[in-house]
């Protein structure tokens, strides 16, 4: 199963969820994308958002934290 972790910086217990996903990594393909680090005013550029959308569409499960 392909799992996508989309880190928005809005979930207060994100570290616990990330730790659980790391334990799943040997059995599943876990990809993590951090969109919380982007500057709030500028946001992500269009190419970066295209990569995010492609990752979401290609994953079996998307977890937003």
mmCIF file as gemmi writes it, N, C-alpha and C atoms, coordinates in Angstrom:
data_model
loop_
_atom_site.group_PDB
_atom_site.id
_atom_site.type_symbol
_atom_site.label_atom_id
_atom_site.label_alt_id
_atom_site.label_comp_id
_atom_site.label_asym_id
_atom_site.label_entity_id
_atom_site.label_seq_id
_atom_site.pdbx_PDB_ins_code
_atom_site.Cartn_x
_atom_site.Cartn_y
_atom_site.Cartn_z
_atom_site.occupancy
_atom_site.B_iso_or_equiv
_atom_site.pdbx_formal_charge
_atom_site.auth_seq_id
_atom_site.auth_asym_id
_atom_site.pdbx_PDB_model_num
ATOM 1 N N . UNK Axp A 1 ? 0.844 -1.168 0 1 0 ? 1 A 1
ATOM 2 C CA . UNK Axp A 1 ? 0 0 0 1 0 ? 1 A 1
ATOM 3 C C . UNK Axp A 1 ? 0.898 1.242 0 1 0 ? 1 A 1
ATOM 4 N N . UNK Axp A 2 ? 0.517 2.224 -0.79 1 0 ? 2 A 1
ATOM 5 C CA . UNK Axp A 2 ? 1.26 3.476 -0.833 1 0 ? 2 A 1
ATOM 6 C C . UNK Axp A 2 ? 0.54 4.5 0.054 1 0 ? 2 A 1
ATOM 7 N N . UNK Axp A 3 ? 1.245 4.973 1.082 1 0 ? 3 A 1
ATOM 8 C CA . UNK Axp A 3 ? 0.69 5.912 2.049 1 0 ? 3 A 1
ATOM 9 C C . UNK Axp A 3 ? 1.405 7.244 1.911 1 0 ? 3 A 1
ATOM 10 N N . UNK Axp A 4 ? 0.625 8.32 1.859 1 0 ? 4 A 1
ATOM 11 C CA . UNK Axp A 4 ? 1.176 9.661 1.781 1 0 ? 4 A 1
ATOM 12 C C . UNK Axp A 4 ? 0.88 10.401 3.078 1 0 ? 4 A 1
ATOM 13 N N . UNK Axp A 5 ? 1.927 10.916 3.686 1 0 ? 5 A 1
ATOM 14 C CA . UNK Axp A 5 ? 1.792 11.77 4.869 1 0 ? 5 A 1
ATOM 15 C C . UNK Axp A 5 ? 1.954 13.213 4.397 1 0 ? 5 A 1
ATOM 16 N N . UNK Axp A 6 ? 0.899 13.99 4.524 1 0 ? 6 A 1
ATOM 17 C CA . UNK Axp A 6 ? 0.92 15.386 4.105 1 0 ? 6 A 1
ATOM 18 C C . UNK Axp A 6 ? 0.961 16.239 5.368 1 0 ? 6 A 1
ATOM 19 N N . UNK Axp A 7 ? 2.133 16.806 5.644 1 0 ? 7 A 1
ATOM 20 C CA . UNK Axp A 7 ? 2.343 17.558 6.875 1 0 ? 7 A 1
ATOM 21 C C . UNK Axp A 7 ? 1.999 19.03 6.644 1 0 ? 7 A 1
ATOM 22 N N . UNK Axp A 8 ? 0.901 19.475 7.271 1 0 ? 8 A 1
ATOM 23 C CA . UNK Axp A 8 ? 0.456 20.863 7.129 1 0 ? 8 A 1
ATOM 24 C C . UNK Axp A 8 ? 0.891 21.725 8.306 1 0 ? 8 A 1
ATOM 25 N N . UNK Axp A 9 ? 1.326 21.092 9.392 1 0 ? 9 A 1
ATOM 26 C CA . UNK Axp A 9 ? 1.689 21.843 10.582 1 0 ? 9 A 1
ATOM 27 C C . UNK Axp A 9 ? 0.491 22.254 11.43 1 0 ? 9 A 1
ATOM 28 N N . UNK Axp A 10 ? -0.692 21.734 11.125 1 0 ? 10 A 1
ATOM 29 C CA . UNK Axp A 10 ? -1.914 22.125 11.831 1 0 ? 10 A 1
ATOM 30 C C . UNK Axp A 10 ? -2.386 21.104 12.86 1 0 ? 10 A 1
ATOM 31 N N . UNK Axp A 11 ? -1.821 19.902 12.83 1 0 ? 11 A 1
ATOM 32 C CA . UNK Axp A 11 ? -2.261 18.838 13.736 1 0 ? 11 A 1
ATOM 33 C C . UNK Axp A 11 ? -1.365 18.833 14.967 1 0 ? 11 A 1
ATOM 34 N N . UNK Axp A 12 ? -1.925 18.991 16.168 1 0 ? 12 A 1
ATOM 35 C CA . UNK Axp A 12 ? -1.087 19.134 17.367 1 0 ? 12 A 1
ATOM 36 C C . UNK Axp A 12 ? -0.281 17.885 17.745 1 0 ? 12 A 1
ATOM 37 N N . UNK Axp A 13 ? -0.729 16.705 17.37 1 0 ? 13 A 1
ATOM 38 C CA . UNK Axp A 13 ? -0.026 15.485 17.751 1 0 ? 13 A 1
ATOM 39 C C . UNK Axp A 13 ? 0.608 14.81 16.532 1 0 ? 13 A 1
ATOM 40 N N . UNK Axp A 14 ? 1.142 15.62 15.636 1 0 ? 14 A 1
ATOM 41 C CA . UNK Axp A 14 ? 1.71 15.114 14.388 1 0 ? 14 A 1
ATOM 42 C C . UNK Axp A 14 ? 2.881 14.173 14.621 1 0 ? 14 A 1
ATOM 43 N N . UNK Axp A 15 ? 3.665 14.402 15.65 1 0 ? 15 A 1
ATOM 44 C CA . UNK Axp A 15 ? 4.835 13.554 15.906 1 0 ? 15 A 1
ATOM 45 C C . UNK Axp A 15 ? 4.43 12.115 16.192 1 0 ? 15 A 1
ATOM 46 N N . UNK Axp A 16 ? 3.323 11.919 16.887 1 0 ? 16 A 1
ATOM 47 C CA . UNK Axp A 16 ? 2.863 10.564 17.188 1 0 ? 16 A 1
ATOM 48 C C . UNK Axp A 16 ? 2.43 9.848 15.915 1 0 ? 16 A 1
ATOM 49 N N . UNK Axp A 17 ? 1.702 10.546 15.06 1 0 ? 17 A 1
ATOM 50 C CA . UNK Axp A 17 ? 1.256 9.948 13.804 1 0 ? 17 A 1
ATOM 51 C C . UNK Axp A 17 ? 2.461 9.636 12.913 1 0 ? 17 A 1
ATOM 52 N N . UNK Axp A 18 ? 3.415 10.547 12.833 1 0 ? 18 A 1
ATOM 53 C CA . UNK Axp A 18 ? 4.623 10.322 12.029 1 0 ? 18 A 1
ATOM 54 C C . UNK Axp A 18 ? 5.408 9.121 12.539 1 0 ? 18 A 1
ATOM 55 N N . UNK Axp A 19 ? 5.5 8.979 13.847 1 0 ? 19 A 1
ATOM 56 C CA . UNK Axp A 19 ? 6.205 7.833 14.425 1 0 ? 19 A 1
ATOM 57 C C . UNK Axp A 19 ? 5.507 6.526 14.062 1 0 ? 19 A 1
ATOM 58 N N . UNK Axp A 20 ? 4.183 6.523 14.089 1 0 ? 20 A 1
ATOM 59 C CA . UNK Axp A 20 ? 3.434 5.324 13.714 1 0 ? 20 A 1
ATOM 60 C C . UNK Axp A 20 ? 3.635 4.998 12.244 1 0 ? 20 A 1
ATOM 61 N N . UNK Axp A 21 ? 3.667 6.016 11.398 1 0 ? 21 A 1
ATOM 62 C CA . UNK Axp A 21 ? 3.889 5.784 9.967 1 0 ? 21 A 1
ATOM 63 C C . UNK Axp A 21 ? 5.291 5.249 9.695 1 0 ? 21 A 1
ATOM 64 N N . UNK Axp A 22 ? 6.276 5.698 10.452 1 0 ? 22 A 1
ATOM 65 C CA . UNK Axp A 22 ? 7.635 5.18 10.28 1 0 ? 22 A 1
ATOM 66 C C . UNK Axp A 22 ? 7.686 3.691 10.601 1 0 ? 22 A 1
ATOM 67 N N . UNK Axp A 23 ? 6.86 3.236 11.53 1 0 ? 23 A 1
ATOM 68 C CA . UNK Axp A 23 ? 6.829 1.804 11.843 1 0 ? 23 A 1
ATOM 69 C C . UNK Axp A 23 ? 6.167 1.005 10.727 1 0 ? 23 A 1
ATOM 70 N N . UNK Axp A 24 ? 5.308 1.655 9.937 1 0 ? 24 A 1
ATOM 71 C CA . UNK Axp A 24 ? 4.673 0.977 8.809 1 0 ? 24 A 1
ATOM 72 C C . UNK Axp A 24 ? 5.571 0.908 7.579 1 0 ? 24 A 1
ATOM 73 N N . UNK Axp A 25 ? 6.605 1.739 7.563 1 0 ? 25 A 1
ATOM 74 C CA . UNK Axp A 25 ? 7.456 1.874 6.383 1 0 ? 25 A 1
ATOM 75 C C . UNK Axp A 25 ? 8.033 0.555 5.863 1 0 ? 25 A 1
ATOM 76 N N . UNK Axp A 26 ? 8.443 -0.386 6.711 1 0 ? 26 A 1
ATOM 77 C CA . UNK Axp A 26 ? 8.992 -1.632 6.145 1 0 ? 26 A 1
ATOM 78 C C . UNK Axp A 26 ? 7.97 -2.44 5.324 1 0 ? 26 A 1
ATOM 79 N N . UNK Axp A 27 ? 6.697 -2.342 5.675 1 0 ? 27 A 1
ATOM 80 C CA . UNK Axp A 27 ? 5.677 -3.123 4.987 1 0 ? 27 A 1
ATOM 81 C C . UNK Axp A 27 ? 4.96 -2.347 3.886 1 0 ? 27 A 1
ATOM 82 N N . UNK Axp A 28 ? 5.025 -1.026 3.93 1 0 ? 28 A 1
ATOM 83 C CA . UNK Axp A 28 ? 4.298 -0.174 2.985 1 0 ? 28 A 1
ATOM 84 C C . UNK Axp A 28 ? 5.217 0.934 2.476 1 0 ? 28 A 1
ATOM 85 N N . UNK Axp A 29 ? 4.877 1.473 1.324 1 0 ? 29 A 1
ATOM 86 C CA . UNK Axp A 29 ? 5.624 2.618 0.783 1 0 ? 29 A 1
ATOM 87 C C . UNK Axp A 29 ? 5.048 3.886 1.406 1 0 ? 29 A 1
ATOM 88 N N . UNK Axp A 30 ? 5.82 4.515 2.291 1 0 ? 30 A 1
ATOM 89 C CA . UNK Axp A 30 ? 5.362 5.714 2.983 1 0 ? 30 A 1
ATOM 90 C C . UNK Axp A 30 ? 6.145 6.915 2.449 1 0 ? 30 A 1
ATOM 91 N N . UNK Axp A 31 ? 5.414 7.894 1.926 1 0 ? 31 A 1
ATOM 92 C CA . UNK Axp A 31 ? 6.02 9.125 1.426 1 0 ? 31 A 1
ATOM 93 C C . UNK Axp A 31 ? 5.528 10.275 2.288 1 0 ? 31 A 1
ATOM 94 N N . UNK Axp A 32 ? 6.399 11.203 2.584 1 0 ? 32 A 1
ATOM 95 C CA . UNK Axp A 32 ? 6.044 12.351 3.401 1 0 ? 32 A 1
ATOM 96 C C . UNK Axp A 32 ? 6.34 13.639 2.64 1 0 ? 32 A 1
ATOM 97 N N . UNK Axp A 33 ? 5.347 14.527 2.611 1 0 ? 33 A 1
ATOM 98 C CA . UNK Axp A 33 ? 5.525 15.835 1.988 1 0 ? 33 A 1
ATOM 99 C C . UNK Axp A 33 ? 5.202 16.888 3.04 1 0 ? 33 A 1
ATOM 100 N N . UNK Axp A 34 ? 6.128 17.8 3.228 1 0 ? 34 A 1
ATOM 101 C CA . UNK Axp A 34 ? 5.955 18.865 4.217 1 0 ? 34 A 1
ATOM 102 C C . UNK Axp A 34 ? 5.574 20.162 3.508 1 0 ? 34 A 1
ATOM 103 N N . UNK Axp A 35 ? 4.325 20.571 3.662 1 0 ? 35 A 1
ATOM 104 C CA . UNK Axp A 35 ? 3.886 21.842 3.092 1 0 ? 35 A 1
ATOM 105 C C . UNK Axp A 35 ? 3.819 22.927 4.157 1 0 ? 35 A 1
ATOM 106 N N . UNK Axp A 36 ? 4.16 22.582 5.382 1 0 ? 36 A 1
ATOM 107 C CA . UNK Axp A 36 ? 4.113 23.563 6.473 1 0 ? 36 A 1
ATOM 108 C C . UNK Axp A 36 ? 5.312 24.501 6.447 1 0 ? 36 A 1
ATOM 109 N N . UNK Axp A 37 ? 6.39 24.083 5.806 1 0 ? 37 A 1
ATOM 110 C CA . UNK Axp A 37 ? 7.61 24.89 5.799 1 0 ? 37 A 1
ATOM 111 C C . UNK Axp A 37 ? 7.566 26.019 4.774 1 0 ? 37 A 1
ATOM 112 N N . UNK Axp A 38 ? 6.566 26.007 3.906 1 0 ? 38 A 1
ATOM 113 C CA . UNK Axp A 38 ? 6.516 27.048 2.878 1 0 ? 38 A 1
ATOM 114 C C . UNK Axp A 38 ? 6.125 28.381 3.516 1 0 ? 38 A 1
ATOM 115 N N . UNK Axp A 39 ? 6.658 29.467 3.009 1 0 ? 39 A 1
ATOM 116 C CA . UNK Axp A 39 ? 6.29 30.777 3.535 1 0 ? 39 A 1
ATOM 117 C C . UNK Axp A 39 ? 4.792 31.024 3.385 1 0 ? 39 A 1
ATOM 118 N N . UNK Axp A 40 ? 4.181 31.537 4.416 1 0 ? 40 A 1
ATOM 119 C CA . UNK Axp A 40 ? 2.735 31.733 4.414 1 0 ? 40 A 1
ATOM 120 C C . UNK Axp A 40 ? 2.28 32.733 3.345 1 0 ? 40 A 1
ATOM 121 N N . UNK Axp A 41 ? 3.025 33.751 3.103 1 0 ? 41 A 1
ATOM 122 C CA . UNK Axp A 41 ? 2.619 34.759 2.127 1 0 ? 41 A 1
ATOM 123 C C . UNK Axp A 41 ? 2.785 34.263 0.698 1 0 ? 41 A 1
ATOM 124 N N . UNK Axp A 42 ? 3.896 33.59 0.436 1 0 ? 42 A 1
ATOM 125 C CA . UNK Axp A 42 ? 4.178 33.168 -0.929 1 0 ? 42 A 1
ATOM 126 C C . UNK Axp A 42 ? 3.575 31.807 -1.253 1 0 ? 42 A 1
ATOM 127 N N . UNK Axp A 43 ? 3.505 30.932 -0.266 1 0 ? 43 A 1
ATOM 128 C CA . UNK Axp A 43 ? 2.988 29.593 -0.509 1 0 ? 43 A 1
ATOM 129 C C . UNK Axp A 43 ? 3.899 28.786 -1.405 1 0 ? 43 A 1
ATOM 130 N N . UNK Axp A 44 ? 3.412 27.669 -1.87 1 0 ? 44 A 1
ATOM 131 C CA . UNK Axp A 44 ? 4.167 26.818 -2.775 1 0 ? 44 A 1
ATOM 132 C C . UNK Axp A 44 ? 3.988 27.311 -4.201 1 0 ? 44 A 1
ATOM 133 N N . UNK Axp A 45 ? 5.018 27.114 -5 1 0 ? 45 A 1
ATOM 134 C CA . UNK Axp A 45 ? 4.857 27.479 -6.407 1 0 ? 45 A 1
ATOM 135 C C . UNK Axp A 45 ? 4.004 26.424 -7.108 1 0 ? 45 A 1
ATOM 136 N N . UNK Axp A 46 ? 3.62 26.713 -8.32 1 0 ? 46 A 1
ATOM 137 C CA . UNK Axp A 46 ? 2.693 25.847 -9.033 1 0 ? 46 A 1
ATOM 138 C C . UNK Axp A 46 ? 3.27 24.452 -9.286 1 0 ? 46 A 1
ATOM 139 N N . UNK Axp A 47 ? 4.554 24.364 -9.564 1 0 ? 47 A 1
ATOM 140 C CA . UNK Axp A 47 ? 5.184 23.057 -9.782 1 0 ? 47 A 1
ATOM 141 C C . UNK Axp A 47 ? 5.164 22.211 -8.517 1 0 ? 47 A 1
ATOM 142 N N . UNK Axp A 48 ? 5.397 22.85 -7.368 1 0 ? 48 A 1
ATOM 143 C CA . UNK Axp A 48 ? 5.369 22.118 -6.097 1 0 ? 48 A 1
ATOM 144 C C . UNK Axp A 48 ? 3.967 21.596 -5.808 1 0 ? 48 A 1
ATOM 145 N N . UNK Axp A 49 ? 2.949 22.423 -6.073 1 0 ? 49 A 1
ATOM 146 C CA . UNK Axp A 49 ? 1.577 21.956 -5.869 1 0 ? 49 A 1
ATOM 147 C C . UNK Axp A 49 ? 1.229 20.838 -6.846 1 0 ? 49 A 1
ATOM 148 N N . UNK Axp A 50 ? 1.748 20.9 -8.047 1 0 ? 50 A 1
ATOM 149 C CA . UNK Axp A 50 ? 1.523 19.809 -9.007 1 0 ? 50 A 1
ATOM 150 C C . UNK Axp A 50 ? 2.092 18.503 -8.478 1 0 ? 50 A 1
ATOM 151 N N . UNK Axp A 51 ? 3.277 18.566 -7.857 1 0 ? 51 A 1
ATOM 152 C CA . UNK Axp A 51 ? 3.876 17.358 -7.256 1 0 ? 51 A 1
ATOM 153 C C . UNK Axp A 51 ? 3.031 16.853 -6.092 1 0 ? 51 A 1
ATOM 154 N N . UNK Axp A 52 ? 2.492 17.769 -5.289 1 0 ? 52 A 1
ATOM 155 C CA . UNK Axp A 52 ? 1.633 17.37 -4.167 1 0 ? 52 A 1
ATOM 156 C C . UNK Axp A 52 ? 0.382 16.672 -4.692 1 0 ? 52 A 1
ATOM 157 N N . UNK Axp A 53 ? -0.262 17.263 -5.684 1 0 ? 53 A 1
ATOM 158 C CA . UNK Axp A 53 ? -1.478 16.667 -6.251 1 0 ? 53 A 1
ATOM 159 C C . UNK Axp A 53 ? -1.176 15.306 -6.871 1 0 ? 53 A 1
ATOM 160 N N . UNK Axp A 54 ? -0.076 15.188 -7.594 1 0 ? 54 A 1
ATOM 161 C CA . UNK Axp A 54 ? 0.298 13.9 -8.191 1 0 ? 54 A 1
ATOM 162 C C . UNK Axp A 54 ? 0.522 12.845 -7.109 1 0 ? 54 A 1
ATOM 163 N N . UNK Axp A 55 ? 1.161 13.234 -6.01 1 0 ? 55 A 1
ATOM 164 C CA . UNK Axp A 55 ? 1.401 12.287 -4.912 1 0 ? 55 A 1
ATOM 165 C C . UNK Axp A 55 ? 0.082 11.853 -4.274 1 0 ? 55 A 1
ATOM 166 N N . UNK Axp A 56 ? -0.84 12.787 -4.104 1 0 ? 56 A 1
ATOM 167 C CA . UNK Axp A 56 ? -2.146 12.445 -3.528 1 0 ? 56 A 1
ATOM 168 C C . UNK Axp A 56 ? -2.888 11.472 -4.441 1 0 ? 56 A 1
ATOM 169 N N . UNK Axp A 57 ? -2.901 11.765 -5.73 1 0 ? 57 A 1
ATOM 170 C CA . UNK Axp A 57 ? -3.627 10.915 -6.675 1 0 ? 57 A 1
ATOM 171 C C . UNK Axp A 57 ? -3.025 9.518 -6.804 1 0 ? 57 A 1
ATOM 172 N N . UNK Axp A 58 ? -1.723 9.405 -6.609 1 0 ? 58 A 1
ATOM 173 C CA . UNK Axp A 58 ? -1.069 8.106 -6.765 1 0 ? 58 A 1
ATOM 174 C C . UNK Axp A 58 ? -1.032 7.291 -5.47 1 0 ? 58 A 1
ATOM 175 N N . UNK Axp A 59 ? -1.459 7.884 -4.362 1 0 ? 59 A 1
ATOM 176 C CA . UNK Axp A 59 ? -1.416 7.147 -3.098 1 0 ? 59 A 1
ATOM 177 C C . UNK Axp A 59 ? -2.72 6.384 -2.855 1 0 ? 59 A 1
ATOM 178 N N . UNK Axp A 60 ? -2.603 5.319 -2.076 1 0 ? 60 A 1
ATOM 179 C CA . UNK Axp A 60 ? -3.777 4.561 -1.672 1 0 ? 60 A 1
ATOM 180 C C . UNK Axp A 60 ? -4.446 5.179 -0.457 1 0 ? 60 A 1
ATOM 181 N N . UNK Axp A 61 ? -3.642 5.849 0.348 1 0 ? 61 A 1
ATOM 182 C CA . UNK Axp A 61 ? -4.127 6.461 1.586 1 0 ? 61 A 1
ATOM 183 C C . UNK Axp A 61 ? -3.345 7.747 1.826 1 0 ? 61 A 1
ATOM 184 N N . UNK Axp A 62 ? -4.061 8.842 2.06 1 0 ? 62 A 1
ATOM 185 C CA . UNK Axp A 62 ? -3.419 10.112 2.369 1 0 ? 62 A 1
ATOM 186 C C . UNK Axp A 62 ? -3.798 10.504 3.784 1 0 ? 62 A 1
ATOM 187 N N . UNK Axp A 63 ? -2.774 10.767 4.6 1 0 ? 63 A 1
ATOM 188 C CA . UNK Axp A 63 ? -2.99 11.184 5.982 1 0 ? 63 A 1
ATOM 189 C C . UNK Axp A 63 ? -2.478 12.618 6.094 1 0 ? 63 A 1
ATOM 190 N N . UNK Axp A 64 ? -3.379 13.529 6.45 1 0 ? 64 A 1
ATOM 191 C CA . UNK Axp A 64 ? -3.019 14.937 6.579 1 0 ? 64 A 1
ATOM 192 C C . UNK Axp A 64 ? -2.859 15.262 8.059 1 0 ? 64 A 1
ATOM 193 N N . UNK Axp A 65 ? -1.666 15.74 8.397 1 0 ? 65 A 1
ATOM 194 C CA . UNK Axp A 65 ? -1.408 16.088 9.79 1 0 ? 65 A 1
ATOM 195 C C . UNK Axp A 65 ? -0.989 17.545 9.893 1 0 ? 65 A 1
